[in-house]
Coordinates of C-alpha atoms and ligand atoms in Angstrom, one line a residue:
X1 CA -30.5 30.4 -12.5
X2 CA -28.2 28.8 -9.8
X3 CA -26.7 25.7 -10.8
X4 CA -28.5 26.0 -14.2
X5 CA -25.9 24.8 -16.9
X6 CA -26.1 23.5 -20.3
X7 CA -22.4 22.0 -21.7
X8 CA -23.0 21.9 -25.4
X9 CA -20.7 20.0 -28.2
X10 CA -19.4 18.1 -25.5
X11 CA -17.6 14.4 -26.1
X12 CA -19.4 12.2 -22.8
X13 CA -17.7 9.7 -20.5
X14 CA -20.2 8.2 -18.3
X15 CA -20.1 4.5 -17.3
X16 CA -24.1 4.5 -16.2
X17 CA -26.4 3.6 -13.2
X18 CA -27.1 3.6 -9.7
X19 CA -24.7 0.7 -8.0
X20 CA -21.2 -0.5 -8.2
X21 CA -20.6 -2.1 -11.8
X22 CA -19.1 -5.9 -11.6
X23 CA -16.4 -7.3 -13.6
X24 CA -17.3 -6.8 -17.1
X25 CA -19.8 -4.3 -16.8
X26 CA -16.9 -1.5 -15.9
X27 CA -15.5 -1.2 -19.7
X28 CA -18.4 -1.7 -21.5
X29 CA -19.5 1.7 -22.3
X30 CA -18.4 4.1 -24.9
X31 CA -17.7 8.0 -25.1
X32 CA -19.9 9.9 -27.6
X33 CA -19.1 13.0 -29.1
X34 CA -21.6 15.4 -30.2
X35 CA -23.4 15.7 -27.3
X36 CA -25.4 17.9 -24.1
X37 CA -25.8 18.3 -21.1
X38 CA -28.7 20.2 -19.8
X39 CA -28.4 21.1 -15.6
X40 CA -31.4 22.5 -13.5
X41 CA -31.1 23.4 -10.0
X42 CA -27.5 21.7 -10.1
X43 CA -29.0 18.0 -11.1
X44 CA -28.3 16.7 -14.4
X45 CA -32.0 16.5 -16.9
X46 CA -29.9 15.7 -19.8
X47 CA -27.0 13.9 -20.8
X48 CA -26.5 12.7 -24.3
X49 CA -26.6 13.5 -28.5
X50 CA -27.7 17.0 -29.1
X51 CA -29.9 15.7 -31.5
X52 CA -32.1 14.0 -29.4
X53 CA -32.2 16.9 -26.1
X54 CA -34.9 18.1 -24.8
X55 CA -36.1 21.6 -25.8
X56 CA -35.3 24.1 -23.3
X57 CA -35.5 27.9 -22.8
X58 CA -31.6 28.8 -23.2
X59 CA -31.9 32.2 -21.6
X60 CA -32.5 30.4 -18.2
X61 CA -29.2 28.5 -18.6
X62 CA -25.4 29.4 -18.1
X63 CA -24.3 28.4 -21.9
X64 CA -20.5 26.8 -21.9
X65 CA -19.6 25.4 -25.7
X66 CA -17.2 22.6 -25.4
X67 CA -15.6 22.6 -28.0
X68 CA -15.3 18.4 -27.9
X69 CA -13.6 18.6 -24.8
X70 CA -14.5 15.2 -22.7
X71 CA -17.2 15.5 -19.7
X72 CA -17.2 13.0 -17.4
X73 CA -18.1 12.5 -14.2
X74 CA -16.4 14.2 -10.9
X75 CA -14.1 11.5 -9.2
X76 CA -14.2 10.1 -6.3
X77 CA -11.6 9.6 -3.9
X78 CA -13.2 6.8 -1.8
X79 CA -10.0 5.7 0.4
X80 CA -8.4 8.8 2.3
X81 CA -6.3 10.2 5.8
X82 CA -7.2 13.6 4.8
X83 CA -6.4 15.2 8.7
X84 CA -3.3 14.2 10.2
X85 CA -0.8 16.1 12.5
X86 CA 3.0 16.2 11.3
X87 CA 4.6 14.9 8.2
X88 CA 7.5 12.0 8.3
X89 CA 9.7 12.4 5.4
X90 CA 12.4 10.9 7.3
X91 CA 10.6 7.4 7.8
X92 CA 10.7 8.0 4.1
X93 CA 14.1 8.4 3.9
X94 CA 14.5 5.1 5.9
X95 CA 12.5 2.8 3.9
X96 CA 14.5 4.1 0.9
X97 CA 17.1 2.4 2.6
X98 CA 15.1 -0.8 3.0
X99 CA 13.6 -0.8 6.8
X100 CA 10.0 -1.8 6.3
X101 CA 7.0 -0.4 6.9
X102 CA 5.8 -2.6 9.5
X103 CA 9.7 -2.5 10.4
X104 CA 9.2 1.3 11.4
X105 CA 5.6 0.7 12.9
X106 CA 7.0 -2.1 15.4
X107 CA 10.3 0.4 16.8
X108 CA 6.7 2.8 17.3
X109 CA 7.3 4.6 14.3
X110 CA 4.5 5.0 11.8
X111 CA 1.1 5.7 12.7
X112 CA 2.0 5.9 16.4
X113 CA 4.2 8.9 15.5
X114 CA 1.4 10.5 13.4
X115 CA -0.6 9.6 16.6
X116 CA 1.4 11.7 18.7
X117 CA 1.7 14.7 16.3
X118 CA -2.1 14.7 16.0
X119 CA -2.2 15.0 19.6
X120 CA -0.5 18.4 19.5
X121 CA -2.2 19.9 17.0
X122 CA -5.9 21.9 17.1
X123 CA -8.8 21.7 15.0
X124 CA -8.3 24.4 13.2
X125 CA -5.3 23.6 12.1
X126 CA -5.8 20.3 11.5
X127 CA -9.1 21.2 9.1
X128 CA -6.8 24.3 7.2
X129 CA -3.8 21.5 6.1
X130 CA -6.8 19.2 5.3
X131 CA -8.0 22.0 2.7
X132 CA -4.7 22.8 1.6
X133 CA -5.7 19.1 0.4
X134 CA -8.7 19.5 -1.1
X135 CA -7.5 22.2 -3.3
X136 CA -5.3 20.1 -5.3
X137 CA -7.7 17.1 -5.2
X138 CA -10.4 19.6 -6.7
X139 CA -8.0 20.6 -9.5
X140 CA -7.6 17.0 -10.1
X141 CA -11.2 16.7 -10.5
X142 CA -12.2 14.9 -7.3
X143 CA -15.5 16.4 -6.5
X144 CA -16.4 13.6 -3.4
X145 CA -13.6 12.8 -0.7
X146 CA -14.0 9.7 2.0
X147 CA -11.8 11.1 5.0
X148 CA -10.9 8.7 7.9
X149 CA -9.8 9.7 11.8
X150 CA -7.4 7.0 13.0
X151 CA -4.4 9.1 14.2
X152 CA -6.2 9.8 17.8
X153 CA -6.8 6.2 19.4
X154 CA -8.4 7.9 22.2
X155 CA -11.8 9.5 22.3
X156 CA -10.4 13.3 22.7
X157 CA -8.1 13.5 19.9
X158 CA -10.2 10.6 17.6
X159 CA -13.2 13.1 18.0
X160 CA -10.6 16.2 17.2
X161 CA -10.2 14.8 14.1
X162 CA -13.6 14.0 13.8
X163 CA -14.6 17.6 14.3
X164 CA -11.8 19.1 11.8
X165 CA -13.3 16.9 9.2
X166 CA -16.9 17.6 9.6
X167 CA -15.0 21.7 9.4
X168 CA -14.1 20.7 6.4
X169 CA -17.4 18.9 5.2
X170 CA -19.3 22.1 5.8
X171 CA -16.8 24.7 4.5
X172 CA -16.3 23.5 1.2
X173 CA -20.1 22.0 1.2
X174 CA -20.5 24.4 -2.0
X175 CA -17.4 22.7 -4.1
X176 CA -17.1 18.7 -2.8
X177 CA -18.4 16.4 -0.8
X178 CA -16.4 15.3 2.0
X179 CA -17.4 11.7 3.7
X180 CA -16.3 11.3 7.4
X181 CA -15.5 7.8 8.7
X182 CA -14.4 6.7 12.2
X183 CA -10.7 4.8 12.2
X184 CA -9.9 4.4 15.9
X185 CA -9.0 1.0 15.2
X186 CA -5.7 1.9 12.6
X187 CA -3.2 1.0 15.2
X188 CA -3.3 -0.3 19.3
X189 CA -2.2 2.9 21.2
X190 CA 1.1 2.9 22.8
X191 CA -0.7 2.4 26.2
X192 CA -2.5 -0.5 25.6
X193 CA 0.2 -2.6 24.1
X194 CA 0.3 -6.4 24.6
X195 CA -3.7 -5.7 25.3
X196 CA -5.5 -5.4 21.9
X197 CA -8.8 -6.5 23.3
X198 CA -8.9 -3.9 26.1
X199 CA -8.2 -1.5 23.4
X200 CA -10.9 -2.9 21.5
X201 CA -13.4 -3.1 24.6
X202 CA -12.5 0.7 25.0
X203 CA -13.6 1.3 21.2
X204 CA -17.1 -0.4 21.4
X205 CA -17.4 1.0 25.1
X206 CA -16.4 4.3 24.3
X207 CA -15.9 5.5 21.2
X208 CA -18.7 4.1 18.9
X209 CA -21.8 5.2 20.2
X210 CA -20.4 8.5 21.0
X211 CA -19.0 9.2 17.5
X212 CA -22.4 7.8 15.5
X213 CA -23.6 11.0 14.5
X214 CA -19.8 12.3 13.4
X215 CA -19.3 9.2 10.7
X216 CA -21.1 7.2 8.6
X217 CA -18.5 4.2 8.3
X218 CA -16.2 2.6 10.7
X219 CA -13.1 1.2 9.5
X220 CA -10.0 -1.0 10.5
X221 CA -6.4 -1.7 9.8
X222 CA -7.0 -5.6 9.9
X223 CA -3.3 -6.9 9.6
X224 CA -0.9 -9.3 11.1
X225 CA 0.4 -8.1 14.6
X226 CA -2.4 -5.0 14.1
X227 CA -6.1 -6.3 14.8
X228 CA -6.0 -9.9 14.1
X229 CA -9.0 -11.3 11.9
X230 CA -10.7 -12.6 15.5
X231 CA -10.3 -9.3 16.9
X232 CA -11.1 -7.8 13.5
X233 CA -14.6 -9.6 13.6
X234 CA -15.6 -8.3 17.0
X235 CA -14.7 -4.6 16.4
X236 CA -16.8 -4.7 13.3
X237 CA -19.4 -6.7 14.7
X238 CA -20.4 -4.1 17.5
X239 CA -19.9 -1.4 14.8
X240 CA -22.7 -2.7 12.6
X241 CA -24.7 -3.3 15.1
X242 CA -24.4 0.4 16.4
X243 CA -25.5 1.2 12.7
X244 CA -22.2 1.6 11.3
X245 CA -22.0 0.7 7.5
X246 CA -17.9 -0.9 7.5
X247 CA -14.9 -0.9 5.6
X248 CA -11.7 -2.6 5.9
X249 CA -8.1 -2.1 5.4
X250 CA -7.6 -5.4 4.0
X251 CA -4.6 -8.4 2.8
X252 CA -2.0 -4.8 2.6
X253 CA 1.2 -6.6 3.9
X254 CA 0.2 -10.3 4.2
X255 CA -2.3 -12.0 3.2
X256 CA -4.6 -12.8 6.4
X257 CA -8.5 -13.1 5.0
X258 CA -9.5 -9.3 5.3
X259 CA -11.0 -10.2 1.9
X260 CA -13.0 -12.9 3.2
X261 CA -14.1 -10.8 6.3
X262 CA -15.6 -8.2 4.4
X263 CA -17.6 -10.3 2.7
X264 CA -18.9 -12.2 5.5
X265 CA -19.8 -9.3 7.3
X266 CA -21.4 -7.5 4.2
X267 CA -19.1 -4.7 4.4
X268 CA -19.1 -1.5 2.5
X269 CA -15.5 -2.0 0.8
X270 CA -12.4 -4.2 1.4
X271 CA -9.4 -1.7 0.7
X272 CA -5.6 -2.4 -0.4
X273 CA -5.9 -6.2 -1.4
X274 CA -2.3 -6.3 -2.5
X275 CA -1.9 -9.4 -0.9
X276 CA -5.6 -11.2 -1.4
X277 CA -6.0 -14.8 -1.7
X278 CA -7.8 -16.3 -5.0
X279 CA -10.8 -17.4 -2.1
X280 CA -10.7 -13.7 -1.0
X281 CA -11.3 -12.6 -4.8
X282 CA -13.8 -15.3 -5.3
X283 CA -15.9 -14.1 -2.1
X284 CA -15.9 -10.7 -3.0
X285 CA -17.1 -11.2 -6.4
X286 CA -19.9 -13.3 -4.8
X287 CA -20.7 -10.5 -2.2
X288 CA -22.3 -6.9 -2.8
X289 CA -18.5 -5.1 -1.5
X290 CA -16.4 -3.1 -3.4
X291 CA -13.3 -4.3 -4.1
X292 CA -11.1 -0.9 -3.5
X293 CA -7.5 -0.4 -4.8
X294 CA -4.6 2.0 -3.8
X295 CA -1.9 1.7 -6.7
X296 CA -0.5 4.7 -5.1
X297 CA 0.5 2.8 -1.7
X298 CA 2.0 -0.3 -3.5
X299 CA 4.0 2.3 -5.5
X300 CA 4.8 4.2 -2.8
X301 CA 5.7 0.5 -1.1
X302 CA 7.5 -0.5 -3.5
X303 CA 4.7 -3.7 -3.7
X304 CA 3.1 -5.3 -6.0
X305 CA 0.1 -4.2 -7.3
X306 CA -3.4 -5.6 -6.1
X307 CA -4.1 -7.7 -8.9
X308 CA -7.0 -5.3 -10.2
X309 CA -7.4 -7.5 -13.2
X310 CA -8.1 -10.7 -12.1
X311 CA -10.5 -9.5 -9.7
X312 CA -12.6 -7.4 -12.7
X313 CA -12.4 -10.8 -14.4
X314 CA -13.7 -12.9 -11.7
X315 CA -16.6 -10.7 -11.2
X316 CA -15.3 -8.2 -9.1
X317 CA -16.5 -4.6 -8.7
X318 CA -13.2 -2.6 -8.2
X319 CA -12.8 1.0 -7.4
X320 CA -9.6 2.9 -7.3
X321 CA -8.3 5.6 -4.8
X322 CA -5.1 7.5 -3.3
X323 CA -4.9 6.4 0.3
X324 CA -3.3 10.0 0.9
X325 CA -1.8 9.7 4.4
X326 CA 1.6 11.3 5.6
X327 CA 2.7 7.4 6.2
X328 CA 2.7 4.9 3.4
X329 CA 1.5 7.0 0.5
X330 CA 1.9 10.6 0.8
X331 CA 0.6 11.0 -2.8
X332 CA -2.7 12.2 -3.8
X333 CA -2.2 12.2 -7.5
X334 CA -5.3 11.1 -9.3
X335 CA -3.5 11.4 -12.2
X336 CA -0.3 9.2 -11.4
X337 CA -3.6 6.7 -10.4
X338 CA -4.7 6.3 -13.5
X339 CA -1.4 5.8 -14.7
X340 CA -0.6 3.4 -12.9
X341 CA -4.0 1.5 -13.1
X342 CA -3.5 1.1 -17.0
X343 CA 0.1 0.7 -17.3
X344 CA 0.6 -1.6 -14.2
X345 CA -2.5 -3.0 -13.1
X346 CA -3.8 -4.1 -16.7
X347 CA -7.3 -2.2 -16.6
X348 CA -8.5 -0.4 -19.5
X349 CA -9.1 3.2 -19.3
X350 CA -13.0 2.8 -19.1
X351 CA -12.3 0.9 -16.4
X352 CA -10.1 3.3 -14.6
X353 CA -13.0 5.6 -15.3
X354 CA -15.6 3.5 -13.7
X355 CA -13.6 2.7 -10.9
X356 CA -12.8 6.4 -9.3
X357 CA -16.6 7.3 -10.5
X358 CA -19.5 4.7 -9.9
X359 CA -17.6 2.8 -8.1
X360 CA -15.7 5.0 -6.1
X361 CA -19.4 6.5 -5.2
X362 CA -20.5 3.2 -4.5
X363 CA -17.9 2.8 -1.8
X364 CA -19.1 5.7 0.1
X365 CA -22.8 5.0 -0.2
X366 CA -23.8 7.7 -2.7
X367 CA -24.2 5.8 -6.1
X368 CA -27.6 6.8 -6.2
X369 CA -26.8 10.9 -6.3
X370 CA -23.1 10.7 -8.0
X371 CA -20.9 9.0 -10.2
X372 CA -22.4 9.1 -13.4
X373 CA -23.8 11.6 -15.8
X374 CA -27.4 10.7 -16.2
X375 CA -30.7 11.8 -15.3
X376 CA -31.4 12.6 -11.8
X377 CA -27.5 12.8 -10.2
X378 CA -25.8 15.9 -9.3
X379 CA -23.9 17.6 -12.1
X380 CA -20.2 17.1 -10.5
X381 CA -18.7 17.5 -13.9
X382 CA -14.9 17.4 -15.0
X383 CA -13.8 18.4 -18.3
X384 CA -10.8 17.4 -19.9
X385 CA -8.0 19.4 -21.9
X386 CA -8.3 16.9 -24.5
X387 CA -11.3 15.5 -26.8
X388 CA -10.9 11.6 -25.9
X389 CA -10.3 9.8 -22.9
X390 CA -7.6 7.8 -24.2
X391 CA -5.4 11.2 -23.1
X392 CA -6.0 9.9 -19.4
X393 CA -3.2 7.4 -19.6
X394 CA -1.1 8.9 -22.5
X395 CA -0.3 12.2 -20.3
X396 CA 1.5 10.2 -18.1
X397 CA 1.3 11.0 -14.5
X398 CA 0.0 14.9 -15.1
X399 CA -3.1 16.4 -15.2
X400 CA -5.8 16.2 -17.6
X401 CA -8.2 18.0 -15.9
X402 CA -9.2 21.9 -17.2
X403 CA -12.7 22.4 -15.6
X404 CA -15.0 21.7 -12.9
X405 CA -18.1 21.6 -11.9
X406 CA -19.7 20.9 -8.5
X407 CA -23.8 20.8 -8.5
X408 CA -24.0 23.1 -12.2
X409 CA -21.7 25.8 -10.6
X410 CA -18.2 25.9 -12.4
X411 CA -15.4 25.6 -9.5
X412 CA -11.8 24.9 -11.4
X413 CA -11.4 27.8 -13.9
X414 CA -8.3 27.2 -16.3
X415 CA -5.4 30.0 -16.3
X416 CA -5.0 28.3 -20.2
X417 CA -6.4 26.2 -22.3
X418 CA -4.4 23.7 -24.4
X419 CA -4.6 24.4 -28.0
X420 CA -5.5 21.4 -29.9
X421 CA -4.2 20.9 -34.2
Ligands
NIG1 O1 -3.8 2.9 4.3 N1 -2.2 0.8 6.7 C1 -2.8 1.5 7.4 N2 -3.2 2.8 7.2 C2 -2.6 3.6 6.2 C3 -1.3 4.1 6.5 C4 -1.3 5.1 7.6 C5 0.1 5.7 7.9 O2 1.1 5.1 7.5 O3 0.0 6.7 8.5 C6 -2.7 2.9 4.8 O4 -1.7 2.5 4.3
FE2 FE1 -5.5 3.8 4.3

């Protein structure tokens, strides 16, 4: 009976299938009202009309009616800094009076202060804010979290963070999955400054084979006056040849040909793109990566949007996500994401939809198990308050989200549902 579920008289939002969808591919599917969704042993059997289900033995079954409230599938945040010593509201406070990001990152503000707060704190600690997290994503309906180290930049406190992430992977194992990827390469260390490449020597030297079994993707702030796109290419280089699968923070503040690097290297994902090139678009809709935005940052920035739109047009597979970090986005409002992806970024809502689901899954290597409601995946399910997805984007900024499910077994209750006229 564990994780057996049927959702009857349900209204389903599912893009469909097993890879990242390209370009047009990401709007082209419907929702459907009228339908069921049969769970054994917490993967989906059935997921369509109720005229056309399966026969089934309903006494075996947890029974949950609906009512025409949406399903679709859990999200996925593919593009976090879930663990993180400190907060810095008052680098907050400065940018609201115009010093810059990178401004406040070259006086060794930024991620080096981050850096030095994650030094002092345990663990423990480190993993219990990091749930604090995971809480609200959860109510939000994320049911799969990427979380990156990055705020160590030595092998100690990179493999701290590390540690309190893999915590948190196996604590809340029975509500969301949580995806660990190695970031040592998100800023040169205060030691090795004016000598990038020692730095990097030091990475491939030290830190990569030791942390192989701790992530599954190795990632790197590629950026003007960070790493380089030379030094970019090395890091990566001995990365995927340790067995790495990469990403990239690429094009955030200027526009350098992170784009064009991820695809030449077959990355994983090329994340931020705010500032991509029309060759960088062009290359990734050529390659097999996902093109992964972060409206949140560019908000939070005060930046343009990464021009989501064009890239879906040119072939693109895009995938949305928060970028929660105590730095440049301290937001991890999946609902202000969606927002912000149709109001700003031009995408339709089935778009939106695609992008934190199948694609978001596909950009942490799991688009074979989640992101969709079909045959065969696990039953990460999030209903809706409302019958139609369209309420996504109409309820501005807030919550849509009334109930979860994580493998058949329901883990966001509602303390009240939303009467509908
Ligand atoms: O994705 N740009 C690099 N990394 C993060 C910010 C980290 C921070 O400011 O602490 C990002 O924007
Ligand atoms: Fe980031």
């Amino acid at each position: 009976m564990e994780g057996n579920l049927i959702i009857d008289n349900c209204t389903l939002a599912t893009p469909r299938g097993h890879k990242a969808l390209r370009g047009s591919e990401m709007g082209a599917w419907e929702e459907m009202p009228g339908c069921r969704i049969i769970v054994r042993g917490g993967i989906i059997e059935y997921a369509g009309p109720a005229s056309e289900a399966p026969r089934v033995d309903e006494k075996e079954y947890a029974l949950f009616d609906a009512n025409g409230h949406v399903a679709m599938p859990g999200m996925v945040d593919s593009h976090t800094h879930l663990v993180f010593g400190g907060f810095r509201p008052n680098e907050f406070g400065w940018r609201l009076k115009g010093v810059s990001y990178m401004e406040i990152m070259q006086r060794g503000g930024g991620i080096q202060s981050t850096v030095d707060a994650t030094h002092n704190i345990d663990a423990a600690t480190m993993a219990e804010k990091g749930r604090w997290f995971i809480d609200r994503m959860l109510a939000d309906g994320v049911t799969t979290v990427e979380a990156k180290s990055g705020y160590g930049l030595d092998v100690e406190t990179e493999e701290k963070m590390l540690d309190a992430i893999h915590e948190l992977r196996e604590s809340c194992s029975d509500r969301i999955h949580v995806v660990p990827t190695f970031l040592g390469a998100h800023a040169v260390p205060r030691e090795y400054k004016g000598r990038t490449d020692e730095y990097i020597d030091y990475m491939i030297a030290e830190m990569l084979p030791r942390f192989k079994d701790k992530a599954r993707f190795c990632d790197i702030f590629c950026e003007k006056n960070v790493f380089e796109i030379e030094e970019s290419r090395r890091f990566l280089k001995a990365a995927k040849d340790m067995g790495y699968e990469l990403k990239l923070h690429a094009d955030e503040i200027v526009t350098l040909g992170g784009a064009e690097l991820a695809a030449e290297l077959g990355a994983v994902s090329a994340d931020h793109l705010l500032h991509i090139s029309d060759e960088g678009i062009r290359r990734l809709a050529e390659s097999g990566t996902v093109a992964t935005c972060l409206p949140l940052t560019a908000f939070a920035l005060k930046e343009p949007y990464a021009p989501a739109r064009l890239m879906i047009d040119a072939g693109c597979a895009v995938a949305l996500a928060t970028d929660l970090n105590p730095g440049s986005c301290f937001s991890g409002s999946i609902p202000l994401t969606i927002a912000l992806g149709c109001l700003y970024m031009g995408m339709t809502i089935q778009e939106v939809i695609s992008a934190l689901t199948i694609n978001g899954a596909a950009a942490v290597g799991m688009a074979d198990t989640i992101g969709t409601l079909e045959p065969g995946k696990e039953a990460n399910i999030a209903m809706l308050h409302f019958t139609t997805i369209d309420a996504l984007p109409y309820y501005v900024g807030m919550n849509c989200v009334e109930r979860v499910w994580f493998r058949g077994m329901q883990v966001v209750t509602p303390s009240r549902s939303l009467p509908l006229d």
